[in-house]
mmCIF file of C-alpha atoms in Angstrom:
data_model
loop_
_atom_site.group_PDB
_atom_site.id
_atom_site.type_symbol
_atom_site.label_atom_id
_atom_site.label_comp_id
_atom_site.label_asym_id
_atom_site.label_seq_id
_atom_site.Cartn_x
_atom_site.Cartn_y
_atom_site.Cartn_z
ATOM 1 C CA UNK I 18 114.121 148.549 67.314
ATOM 2 C CA UNK I 19 116.610 148.124 69.989
ATOM 3 C CA UNK I 20 115.691 149.120 73.588
ATOM 4 C CA UNK I 21 119.254 149.437 74.824
ATOM 5 C CA UNK I 22 119.718 152.968 76.282
ATOM 6 C CA UNK I 23 122.946 154.923 76.649
ATOM 7 C CA UNK I 24 122.921 153.861 80.230
ATOM 8 C CA UNK I 25 122.668 150.126 79.398
ATOM 9 C CA UNK I 26 125.146 150.246 76.630
ATOM 10 C CA UNK I 27 128.358 149.815 78.707
ATOM 11 C CA UNK I 28 126.853 146.674 80.363
ATOM 12 C CA UNK I 29 126.128 145.245 76.938
ATOM 13 C CA UNK I 30 129.623 146.143 75.856
ATOM 14 C CA UNK I 31 131.090 144.247 78.850
ATOM 15 C CA UNK I 32 129.147 141.078 77.996
ATOM 16 C CA UNK I 33 130.131 140.950 74.310
ATOM 17 C CA UNK I 34 133.474 142.762 74.198
ATOM 18 C CA UNK I 35 136.575 140.425 73.945
ATOM 19 C CA UNK I 36 138.043 142.233 76.913
ATOM 20 C CA UNK I 37 135.243 140.902 79.027
ATOM 21 C CA UNK I 38 136.951 137.597 79.466
ATOM 22 C CA UNK I 39 139.147 139.012 82.117
ATOM 23 C CA UNK I 40 136.258 139.720 84.482
ATOM 24 C CA UNK I 41 133.758 137.679 86.365
ATOM 25 C CA UNK I 42 130.853 139.030 88.370
ATOM 26 C CA UNK I 43 129.581 142.546 89.136
ATOM 27 C CA UNK I 44 131.524 145.781 89.565
ATOM 28 C CA UNK I 45 133.901 145.575 92.544
ATOM 29 C CA UNK I 46 134.396 148.552 94.877
ATOM 30 C CA UNK I 47 137.721 150.393 94.371
ATOM 31 C CA UNK I 48 139.355 150.629 97.772
ATOM 32 C CA UNK I 49 136.865 148.426 99.486
ATOM 33 C CA UNK I 50 137.327 145.200 101.399
ATOM 34 C CA UNK I 51 138.012 143.025 98.368
ATOM 35 C CA UNK I 52 140.648 145.545 97.333
ATOM 36 C CA UNK I 53 142.534 145.280 100.622
ATOM 37 C CA UNK I 54 142.315 141.455 100.563
ATOM 38 C CA UNK I 55 143.835 141.304 97.083
ATOM 39 C CA UNK I 56 146.464 143.812 98.012
ATOM 40 C CA UNK I 57 147.379 141.949 101.240
ATOM 41 C CA UNK I 58 147.720 138.672 99.290
ATOM 42 C CA UNK I 59 150.114 140.492 96.739
ATOM 43 C CA UNK I 60 152.091 141.918 99.601
ATOM 44 C CA UNK I 61 152.355 138.575 101.165
ATOM 45 C CA UNK I 62 153.575 137.157 97.872
ATOM 46 C CA UNK I 63 156.403 139.697 97.793
ATOM 47 C CA UNK I 64 157.381 139.092 101.315
ATOM 48 C CA UNK I 65 157.485 135.373 100.740
ATOM 49 C CA UNK I 66 159.517 135.486 97.510
ATOM 50 C CA UNK I 67 161.947 137.986 99.026
ATOM 51 C CA UNK I 68 162.415 135.576 101.893
ATOM 52 C CA UNK I 69 163.421 132.858 99.404
ATOM 53 C CA UNK I 70 165.626 135.332 97.497
ATOM 54 C CA UNK I 71 167.582 136.648 100.494
ATOM 55 C CA UNK I 72 167.500 133.319 102.082
ATOM 56 C CA UNK I 73 169.752 132.066 99.302
ATOM 57 C CA UNK I 74 172.722 133.699 101.173
ATOM 58 C CA UNK I 75 171.825 131.623 104.308
ATOM 59 C CA UNK I 76 171.319 128.206 102.652
ATOM 60 C CA UNK I 77 173.958 128.413 99.886
ATOM 61 C CA UNK I 78 176.783 127.094 101.994
ATOM 62 C CA UNK I 79 174.555 124.114 102.903
ATOM 63 C CA UNK I 80 173.748 123.602 99.232
ATOM 64 C CA UNK I 81 177.408 123.868 98.331
ATOM 65 C CA UNK I 82 178.370 121.138 100.675
ATOM 66 C CA UNK I 83 175.437 118.803 99.715
ATOM 67 C CA UNK I 84 175.803 119.135 95.986
ATOM 68 C CA UNK I 85 179.634 119.381 96.047
ATOM 69 C CA UNK I 86 179.656 122.690 94.298
ATOM 70 C CA UNK I 87 182.327 125.367 94.409
ATOM 71 C CA UNK I 88 181.933 128.988 95.563
ATOM 72 C CA UNK I 89 182.240 130.187 92.004
ATOM 73 C CA UNK I 90 179.290 127.852 90.858
ATOM 74 C CA UNK I 91 177.108 129.109 93.727
ATOM 75 C CA UNK I 92 177.858 132.779 92.746
ATOM 76 C CA UNK I 93 177.237 131.940 88.994
ATOM 77 C CA UNK I 94 173.833 130.492 89.882
ATOM 78 C CA UNK I 95 173.048 133.622 91.742
ATOM 79 C CA UNK I 96 173.869 135.824 88.793
ATOM 80 C CA UNK I 97 171.756 133.603 86.582
ATOM 81 C CA UNK I 98 168.760 134.398 88.794
ATOM 82 C CA UNK I 99 169.509 138.185 88.544
ATOM 83 C CA UNK I 100 169.842 138.220 84.743
ATOM 84 C CA UNK I 101 166.725 136.023 84.287
ATOM 85 C CA UNK I 102 164.711 138.282 86.558
ATOM 86 C CA UNK I 103 165.842 141.468 84.834
ATOM 87 C CA UNK I 104 164.840 139.978 81.326
ATOM 88 C CA UNK I 105 161.524 138.783 82.527
ATOM 89 C CA UNK I 106 160.774 142.160 84.105
ATOM 90 C CA UNK I 107 160.578 143.704 80.693
ATOM 91 C CA UNK I 108 157.473 141.551 79.975
ATOM 92 C CA UNK I 109 155.801 141.019 83.308
ATOM 93 C CA UNK I 110 154.440 144.524 83.556
ATOM 94 C CA UNK I 111 153.149 144.658 79.979
ATOM 95 C CA UNK I 112 151.376 141.256 80.509
ATOM 96 C CA UNK I 113 149.757 142.603 83.617
ATOM 97 C CA UNK I 114 148.637 145.769 81.561
ATOM 98 C CA UNK I 115 147.239 143.491 78.834
ATOM 99 C CA UNK I 116 145.552 140.736 80.853
ATOM 100 C CA UNK I 117 145.194 141.874 84.467
ATOM 101 C CA UNK I 118 146.082 140.148 87.683
ATOM 102 C CA UNK I 119 143.832 137.126 87.094
ATOM 103 C CA UNK I 120 145.285 134.625 86.306
ATOM 104 C CA UNK I 121 148.775 135.954 85.870
ATOM 105 C CA UNK I 122 149.645 136.488 89.532
ATOM 106 C CA UNK I 123 148.489 132.956 90.355
ATOM 107 C CA UNK I 124 150.786 131.733 87.543
ATOM 108 C CA UNK I 125 153.512 133.868 89.060
ATOM 109 C CA UNK I 126 153.075 132.259 92.413
ATOM 110 C CA UNK I 127 153.123 128.720 90.878
ATOM 111 C CA UNK I 128 156.500 129.473 89.195
ATOM 112 C CA UNK I 129 158.051 130.658 92.467
ATOM 113 C CA UNK I 130 156.547 127.530 94.159
ATOM 114 C CA UNK I 131 157.966 125.109 91.503
ATOM 115 C CA UNK I 132 161.346 126.968 91.888
ATOM 116 C CA UNK I 133 161.332 126.403 95.614
ATOM 117 C CA UNK I 134 160.627 122.666 95.271
ATOM 118 C CA UNK I 135 163.406 122.489 92.552
ATOM 119 C CA UNK I 136 165.667 124.340 94.897
ATOM 120 C CA UNK I 137 165.136 121.652 97.496
ATOM 121 C CA UNK I 138 166.037 118.932 95.125
ATOM 122 C CA UNK I 139 169.363 120.491 94.094
ATOM 123 C CA UNK I 140 172.072 117.796 93.612
ATOM 124 C CA UNK I 141 174.170 119.440 90.838
ATOM 125 C CA UNK I 142 174.742 122.658 89.171
ATOM 126 C CA UNK I 143 172.148 122.164 86.400
ATOM 127 C CA UNK I 144 169.243 121.592 88.898
ATOM 128 C CA UNK I 145 170.250 124.728 90.776
ATOM 129 C CA UNK I 146 170.465 126.942 87.706
ATOM 130 C CA UNK I 147 167.034 125.664 86.510
ATOM 131 C CA UNK I 148 165.563 126.362 89.937
ATOM 132 C CA UNK I 149 166.934 129.935 89.824
ATOM 133 C CA UNK I 150 165.486 130.524 86.378
ATOM 134 C CA UNK I 151 162.095 129.192 87.356
ATOM 135 C CA UNK I 152 162.091 131.424 90.479
ATOM 136 C CA UNK I 153 163.157 134.413 88.405
ATOM 137 C CA UNK I 154 160.188 133.997 86.055
ATOM 138 C CA UNK I 155 157.726 133.918 89.025
ATOM 139 C CA UNK I 156 159.348 136.622 91.031
ATOM 140 C CA UNK I 157 159.199 139.063 88.116
ATOM 141 C CA UNK I 158 155.497 139.356 88.816
ATOM 142 C CA UNK I 159 156.015 140.057 92.548
ATOM 143 C CA UNK I 160 156.903 143.719 93.057
ATOM 144 C CA UNK I 161 155.294 144.870 89.743
ATOM 145 C CA UNK I 162 152.147 142.854 90.524
ATOM 146 C CA UNK I 163 151.697 144.496 93.921
ATOM 147 C CA UNK I 164 152.223 147.965 92.333
ATOM 148 C CA UNK I 165 149.741 147.112 89.616
ATOM 149 C CA UNK I 166 147.165 146.053 92.238
ATOM 150 C CA UNK I 167 147.708 149.241 94.240
ATOM 151 C CA UNK I 168 147.059 151.264 90.998
ATOM 152 C CA UNK I 169 144.044 149.404 89.886
ATOM 153 C CA UNK I 170 142.144 148.620 92.999
ATOM 154 C CA UNK I 171 142.784 151.892 94.858
ATOM 155 C CA UNK I 172 142.258 155.638 94.067
ATOM 156 C CA UNK I 173 145.171 157.161 92.092
ATOM 157 C CA UNK I 174 146.020 159.375 95.138
ATOM 158 C CA UNK I 175 146.777 156.290 97.106
ATOM 159 C CA UNK I 176 149.058 154.699 94.666
ATOM 160 C CA UNK I 177 152.323 155.958 96.136
ATOM 161 C CA UNK I 178 151.148 155.015 99.719
ATOM 162 C CA UNK I 179 150.204 151.476 98.668
ATOM 163 C CA UNK I 180 153.413 150.869 96.834
ATOM 164 C CA UNK I 181 155.439 152.330 99.639
ATOM 165 C CA UNK I 182 153.639 150.064 102.132
ATOM 166 C CA UNK I 183 154.569 146.986 99.983
ATOM 167 C CA UNK I 184 158.325 148.116 99.959
ATOM 168 C CA UNK I 185 158.163 148.548 103.727
ATOM 169 C CA UNK I 186 156.801 145.161 104.244
ATOM 170 C CA UNK I 187 159.269 143.567 101.999
ATOM 171 C CA UNK I 188 162.163 145.229 103.685
ATOM 172 C CA UNK I 189 160.950 144.213 107.200
ATOM 173 C CA UNK I 190 160.178 140.744 106.015
ATOM 174 C CA UNK I 191 163.794 140.403 104.743
ATOM 175 C CA UNK I 192 165.243 141.863 107.936
ATOM 176 C CA UNK I 193 163.171 139.331 109.998
ATOM 177 C CA UNK I 194 163.436 136.546 107.465
ATOM 178 C CA UNK I 195 167.239 136.050 107.303
ATOM 179 C CA UNK I 196 167.745 135.512 111.069
ATOM 180 C CA UNK I 197 164.593 133.408 111.143
ATOM 181 C CA UNK I 198 165.969 131.224 108.395
ATOM 182 C CA UNK I 199 169.309 130.938 110.178
ATOM 183 C CA UNK I 200 167.563 129.819 113.298
ATOM 184 C CA UNK I 201 165.468 127.317 111.413
ATOM 185 C CA UNK I 202 168.601 125.722 109.907
ATOM 186 C CA UNK I 203 169.733 124.761 113.302
ATOM 187 C CA UNK I 204 166.493 122.625 113.699
ATOM 188 C CA UNK I 205 165.981 121.294 110.217
ATOM 189 C CA UNK I 206 167.791 120.571 106.939
ATOM 190 C CA UNK I 207 167.912 123.123 104.155
ATOM 191 C CA UNK I 208 165.878 120.770 102.064
ATOM 192 C CA UNK I 209 163.084 120.717 104.608
ATOM 193 C CA UNK I 210 163.124 124.458 104.852
ATOM 194 C CA UNK I 211 162.813 124.976 101.069
ATOM 195 C CA UNK I 212 160.070 122.357 100.852
ATOM 196 C CA UNK I 213 158.343 124.348 103.578
ATOM 197 C CA UNK I 214 158.526 127.445 101.454
ATOM 198 C CA UNK I 215 157.145 125.426 98.575
ATOM 199 C CA UNK I 216 154.280 124.175 100.717
ATOM 200 C CA UNK I 217 153.371 127.804 101.629
ATOM 201 C CA UNK I 218 153.394 128.562 97.862
ATOM 202 C CA UNK I 219 150.885 125.857 97.196
ATOM 203 C CA UNK I 220 148.533 127.519 99.760
ATOM 204 C CA UNK I 221 149.155 130.867 98.090
ATOM 205 C CA UNK I 222 148.290 129.474 94.767
ATOM 206 C CA UNK I 223 144.874 128.397 96.058
ATOM 207 C CA UNK I 224 144.212 131.738 97.678
ATOM 208 C CA UNK I 225 145.166 133.708 94.565
ATOM 209 C CA UNK I 226 143.042 131.443 92.387
ATOM 210 C CA UNK I 227 139.985 131.824 94.638
ATOM 211 C CA UNK I 228 140.285 135.580 95.647
ATOM 212 C CA UNK I 229 142.295 137.548 93.199
ATOM 213 C CA UNK I 230 140.196 139.349 90.609
ATOM 214 C CA UNK I 231 140.424 142.270 88.150
ATOM 215 C CA UNK I 232 138.349 145.337 88.869
ATOM 216 C CA UNK I 233 135.467 145.957 86.442
ATOM 217 C CA UNK I 234 136.844 147.995 83.511
ATOM 218 C CA UNK I 235 134.969 151.073 82.277
ATOM 219 C CA UNK I 236 133.946 151.938 78.746
ATOM 220 C CA UNK I 237 137.191 153.882 78.192
ATOM 221 C CA UNK I 238 139.409 150.889 79.315
ATOM 222 C CA UNK I 239 137.438 148.615 76.867
ATOM 223 C CA UNK I 240 137.876 151.057 73.954
ATOM 224 C CA UNK I 241 141.682 151.205 74.685
ATOM 225 C CA UNK I 242 141.816 147.362 74.769
ATOM 226 C CA UNK I 243 140.269 147.219 71.272
ATOM 227 C CA UNK I 244 142.832 149.531 69.846
ATOM 228 C CA UNK I 245 145.957 147.690 71.332
ATOM 229 C CA UNK I 246 148.760 146.555 68.961
ATOM 230 C CA UNK I 247 150.257 142.954 69.194
ATOM 231 C CA UNK I 248 151.756 142.342 72.609
ATOM 232 C CA UNK I 249 155.415 141.653 71.901
ATOM 233 C CA UNK I 250 155.529 144.338 69.182
ATOM 234 C CA UNK I 251 154.278 146.912 71.470
ATOM 235 C CA UNK I 252 156.778 145.817 74.206
ATOM 236 C CA UNK I 253 159.671 146.187 71.881
ATOM 237 C CA UNK I 254 158.403 149.529 70.576
ATOM 238 C CA UNK I 255 158.013 150.802 74.187
ATOM 239 C CA UNK I 256 161.469 149.595 75.089
ATOM 240 C CA UNK I 257 162.852 151.454 72.043
ATOM 241 C CA UNK I 258 161.314 154.621 73.205
ATOM 242 C CA UNK I 259 162.681 154.163 76.688
ATOM 243 C CA UNK I 260 166.259 153.526 75.693
ATOM 244 C CA UNK I 261 166.141 156.505 73.274
ATOM 245 C CA UNK I 262 165.529 158.725 76.257
ATOM 246 C CA UNK I 263 168.914 159.482 77.884
ATOM 247 C CA UNK I 264 167.279 160.559 81.130
ATOM 248 C CA UNK I 265 165.539 157.097 81.395
ATOM 249 C CA UNK I 266 168.865 155.282 80.803
ATOM 250 C CA UNK I 267 170.719 157.319 83.371
ATOM 251 C CA UNK I 268 168.021 156.919 85.992
ATOM 252 C CA UNK I 269 167.954 153.142 85.237
ATOM 253 C CA UNK I 270 171.673 152.827 85.770
ATOM 254 C CA UNK I 271 171.571 154.788 89.017
ATOM 255 C CA UNK I 272 168.605 152.730 90.349
ATOM 256 C CA UNK I 273 170.212 149.499 89.341
ATOM 257 C CA UNK I 274 173.573 150.286 91.090
ATOM 258 C CA UNK I 275 171.842 151.516 94.120
ATOM 259 C CA UNK I 276 169.458 148.597 94.423
ATOM 260 C CA UNK I 277 172.202 146.141 93.552
ATOM 261 C CA UNK I 278 174.535 147.540 96.192
ATOM 262 C CA UNK I 279 171.964 147.506 98.869
ATOM 263 C CA UNK I 280 170.883 143.941 98.017
ATOM 264 C CA UNK I 281 174.478 142.785 98.035
ATOM 265 C CA UNK I 282 175.101 144.315 101.508
ATOM 266 C CA UNK I 283 172.036 142.625 102.724
ATOM 267 C CA UNK I 284 173.012 139.190 101.334
ATOM 268 C CA UNK I 285 176.604 139.439 102.636
ATOM 269 C CA UNK I 286 175.896 140.862 106.064
ATOM 270 C CA UNK I 287 172.324 139.873 106.714
ATOM 271 C CA UNK I 288 173.011 136.216 107.698
ATOM 272 C CA UNK I 289 175.490 137.323 110.304
#
């Protein structure tokens, strides 16, 4: 006769349930020290990738000269990043919901790091476009990853606060980052600058691999994981529901136009 009690049953489920592969170690305190460390790393990831994104406006004239590109080609490469980022964003949130922050955020940082190093090696249009696509894939886990961590590692009542703090830090980082990048370009080449971003990315990969974990799921979370449909089928099904809702479509268009306009103003006027 089994001696497992109702109190012990969740622990047994964690050990043998397929979803247990995403957790390692004991239950972790929601809103505790570890939660703040993981959130701080995710916020730093967002600030870092935003510096690379907005820094494109500063270094693009140098890239244009070195790689003998036209203004049209530089602009096209920038648009490739935007479209690649938008497409990846459909999947990054769903992947986080399915697999959690470990190891997906470390993989996202690795993609941005690889993109920064590719960026630094730009000698033609093809290299620049590939760098932009790789950057976009990794960057798609930035904001949504920070939001996910705020929702998973902190009480629900703090979600808005934690995500607002990430947005504030990203905005302040961009405001400070563009003048700092302009100043650094007076003392080093753009290749050295981008390699420096890549080196910081290597450090972030190590920190994410060592420190970022998923909070221990409860029995309800594990039951939901058991009933989940195939990943991509569920993504396209959810997208269909979203696009079928007129209010969602209108809100998305308004948000996209607003964000695009603000980003364009920052890119055009920020370097000055």
